[in-house]
Amino acid sequence: MVEIKRPSTKLLQSNPYRNGAYAVSDDLAGAIAQVQANCAEWEISGSRSDQNRDAMSDIHTISPKGIVIIGRSSQLNDRSQRNSFERYRQSLHNPEIITFDELYERAKFIVGDTSSKVSNAFEDIDFPF
């Protein structure tokens, strides 16, 4: 299950909660909850429905993986924000949180792009979602 937000979607709340710790944004928290609910629904009923079993030849899904693609790492302006985001992200079992720039770098690595230019590939794109 994948939930895709905009590259401009905020990762964290604007102000620290306490002691330099930042809470995740409402959009990120909502996307996580939605993906977790969709993964649970698929595991409970979606992969076991007669229609889907016929199409998948009796393959069952156990603990489907969820992914949230959201925001950009450049939003994390200081050490406190980066630490807060990484602590939160690393504490989650499911879904995985990936920023657009991280996804772009992974894709470049997979296809073997060795160019060294820094990309703001998602800066000016008007996404339809």
Tab-separated table of C-alpha atoms in Angstrom:
chain	number	residue	atom	x	y	z
A	1	MET	CA	0.000	0.000	0.000
A	2	VAL	CA	1.366	3.379	-0.975
A	3	GLU	CA	0.153	6.836	0.003
A	4	ILE	CA	1.646	9.682	-2.014
A	5	LYS	CA	1.429	13.233	-0.728
A	6	ARG	CA	2.916	16.348	-2.357
A	7	PRO	CA	6.616	17.215	-2.244
A	8	SER	CA	5.570	20.459	-0.536
A	9	THR	CA	3.668	18.659	2.253
A	10	LYS	CA	5.184	19.483	5.622
A	11	LEU	CA	6.954	16.700	7.493
A	12	LEU	CA	6.870	18.322	10.941
A	13	GLN	CA	4.877	20.840	12.934
A	14	SER	CA	6.206	24.396	12.640
A	15	ASN	CA	7.219	24.816	16.271
A	16	PRO	CA	9.014	22.433	18.620
A	17	TYR	CA	6.850	20.561	21.114
A	18	ARG	CA	9.361	20.679	23.990
A	19	ASN	CA	13.116	20.509	24.435
A	20	GLY	CA	13.770	20.839	20.712
A	21	ALA	CA	11.547	17.877	19.806
A	22	TYR	CA	9.195	18.349	16.873
A	23	ALA	CA	5.938	16.462	16.318
A	24	VAL	CA	5.092	15.160	12.870
A	25	SER	CA	2.667	17.166	10.756
A	26	ASP	CA	-1.036	16.369	10.693
A	27	ASP	CA	-0.718	15.302	7.039
A	28	LEU	CA	2.059	12.835	7.823
A	29	ALA	CA	0.233	11.427	10.856
A	30	GLY	CA	-2.952	11.053	8.800
A	31	ALA	CA	-1.134	9.366	5.906
A	32	ILE	CA	0.455	6.878	8.307
A	33	ALA	CA	-2.899	6.056	9.892
A	34	GLN	CA	-4.513	5.633	6.470
A	35	VAL	CA	-1.791	3.289	5.188
A	36	GLN	CA	-1.885	1.228	8.378
A	37	ALA	CA	-5.673	0.875	8.101
A	38	ASN	CA	-5.453	-0.068	4.417
A	39	CYS	CA	-2.752	-2.661	5.092
A	40	ALA	CA	-4.829	-4.196	7.886
A	41	GLU	CA	-7.944	-4.259	5.701
A	42	TRP	CA	-6.064	-5.935	2.850
A	43	GLU	CA	-4.590	-8.555	5.182
A	44	ILE	CA	-7.936	-9.304	6.810
A	45	SER	CA	-10.231	-9.370	3.824
A	46	GLY	CA	-8.752	-8.124	0.568
A	47	SER	CA	-6.230	-10.867	-0.075
A	48	ARG	CA	-8.625	-13.565	1.056
A	49	SER	CA	-11.706	-12.644	-0.975
A	50	ASP	CA	-12.792	-15.242	-3.521
A	51	GLN	CA	-12.335	-12.812	-6.394
A	52	ASN	CA	-8.784	-11.903	-5.386
A	53	ARG	CA	-7.824	-15.499	-4.545
A	54	ASP	CA	-8.905	-16.570	-8.031
A	55	ALA	CA	-6.798	-13.826	-9.571
A	56	MET	CA	-3.794	-14.537	-7.339
A	57	SER	CA	-3.890	-18.360	-7.418
A	58	ASP	CA	-4.377	-18.758	-3.662
A	59	ILE	CA	-1.527	-16.422	-2.694
A	60	HIS	CA	-2.176	-14.805	0.681
A	61	THR	CA	-0.657	-11.593	1.936
A	62	ILE	CA	0.763	-11.581	5.455
A	63	SER	CA	1.626	-8.194	6.969
A	64	PRO	CA	1.595	-6.117	3.771
A	65	LYS	CA	4.207	-3.389	3.549
A	66	GLY	CA	3.091	0.223	3.522
A	67	ILE	CA	4.948	3.227	2.190
A	68	VAL	CA	4.277	6.947	2.598
A	69	ILE	CA	5.986	9.250	0.100
A	70	ILE	CA	5.894	12.800	1.406
A	71	GLY	CA	7.749	16.107	1.541
A	72	ARG	CA	11.438	16.821	1.047
A	73	SER	CA	14.432	16.443	3.332
A	74	SER	CA	15.277	20.110	2.716
A	75	GLN	CA	12.355	21.025	5.010
A	76	LEU	CA	14.413	19.778	7.956
A	77	ASN	CA	16.332	22.980	8.635
A	78	ASP	CA	18.306	22.135	11.749
A	79	ARG	CA	19.645	19.252	13.816
A	80	SER	CA	16.591	19.187	16.117
A	81	GLN	CA	14.210	18.819	13.180
A	82	ARG	CA	16.352	16.159	11.490
A	83	ASN	CA	16.708	14.218	14.734
A	84	SER	CA	12.982	14.426	15.506
A	85	PHE	CA	12.051	13.205	12.026
A	86	GLU	CA	14.602	10.376	12.001
A	87	ARG	CA	13.667	9.181	15.488
A	88	TYR	CA	10.018	9.076	14.522
A	89	ARG	CA	10.660	7.423	11.166
A	90	GLN	CA	12.989	4.794	12.608
A	91	SER	CA	10.534	3.921	15.390
A	92	LEU	CA	7.809	2.914	12.921
A	93	HIS	CA	7.517	-0.716	11.912
A	94	ASN	CA	5.055	-0.012	9.123
A	95	PRO	CA	4.756	2.085	6.970
A	96	GLU	CA	8.126	3.223	5.695
A	97	ILE	CA	8.350	7.006	5.248
A	98	ILE	CA	10.295	8.215	2.218
A	99	THR	CA	10.747	11.813	1.114
A	100	PHE	CA	10.548	12.705	-2.578
A	101	ASP	CA	14.237	13.568	-2.774
A	102	GLU	CA	15.185	10.253	-1.138
A	103	LEU	CA	12.980	8.405	-3.622
A	104	TYR	CA	14.605	10.287	-6.473
A	105	GLU	CA	18.094	9.376	-5.232
A	106	ARG	CA	17.082	5.708	-4.880
A	107	ALA	CA	15.728	5.692	-8.423
A	108	LYS	CA	18.944	7.276	-9.737
A	109	PHE	CA	20.979	4.600	-7.963
A	110	ILE	CA	18.823	1.783	-9.339
A	111	VAL	CA	19.141	2.966	-12.928
A	112	GLY	CA	22.829	3.680	-12.468
A	113	ASP	CA	22.791	7.457	-12.882
A	114	THR	CA	26.187	8.612	-11.686
A	115	SER	CA	25.780	12.308	-12.438
A	116	SER	CA	26.862	14.490	-9.560
A	117	LYS	CA	24.456	17.372	-10.035
A	118	VAL	CA	22.135	18.137	-7.163
A	119	SER	CA	18.545	17.994	-8.279
A	120	ASN	CA	15.489	19.919	-7.231
A	121	ALA	CA	13.497	17.737	-9.582
A	122	PHE	CA	10.250	18.186	-7.668
A	123	GLU	CA	10.453	21.922	-7.065
A	124	ASP	CA	8.480	23.134	-10.080
A	125	ILE	CA	6.327	20.149	-10.981
A	126	ASP	CA	2.604	20.709	-10.622
A	127	PHE	CA	1.489	17.278	-9.428
A	128	PRO	CA	-2.148	16.338	-10.150
A	129	PHE	CA	-2.683	15.105	-6.575
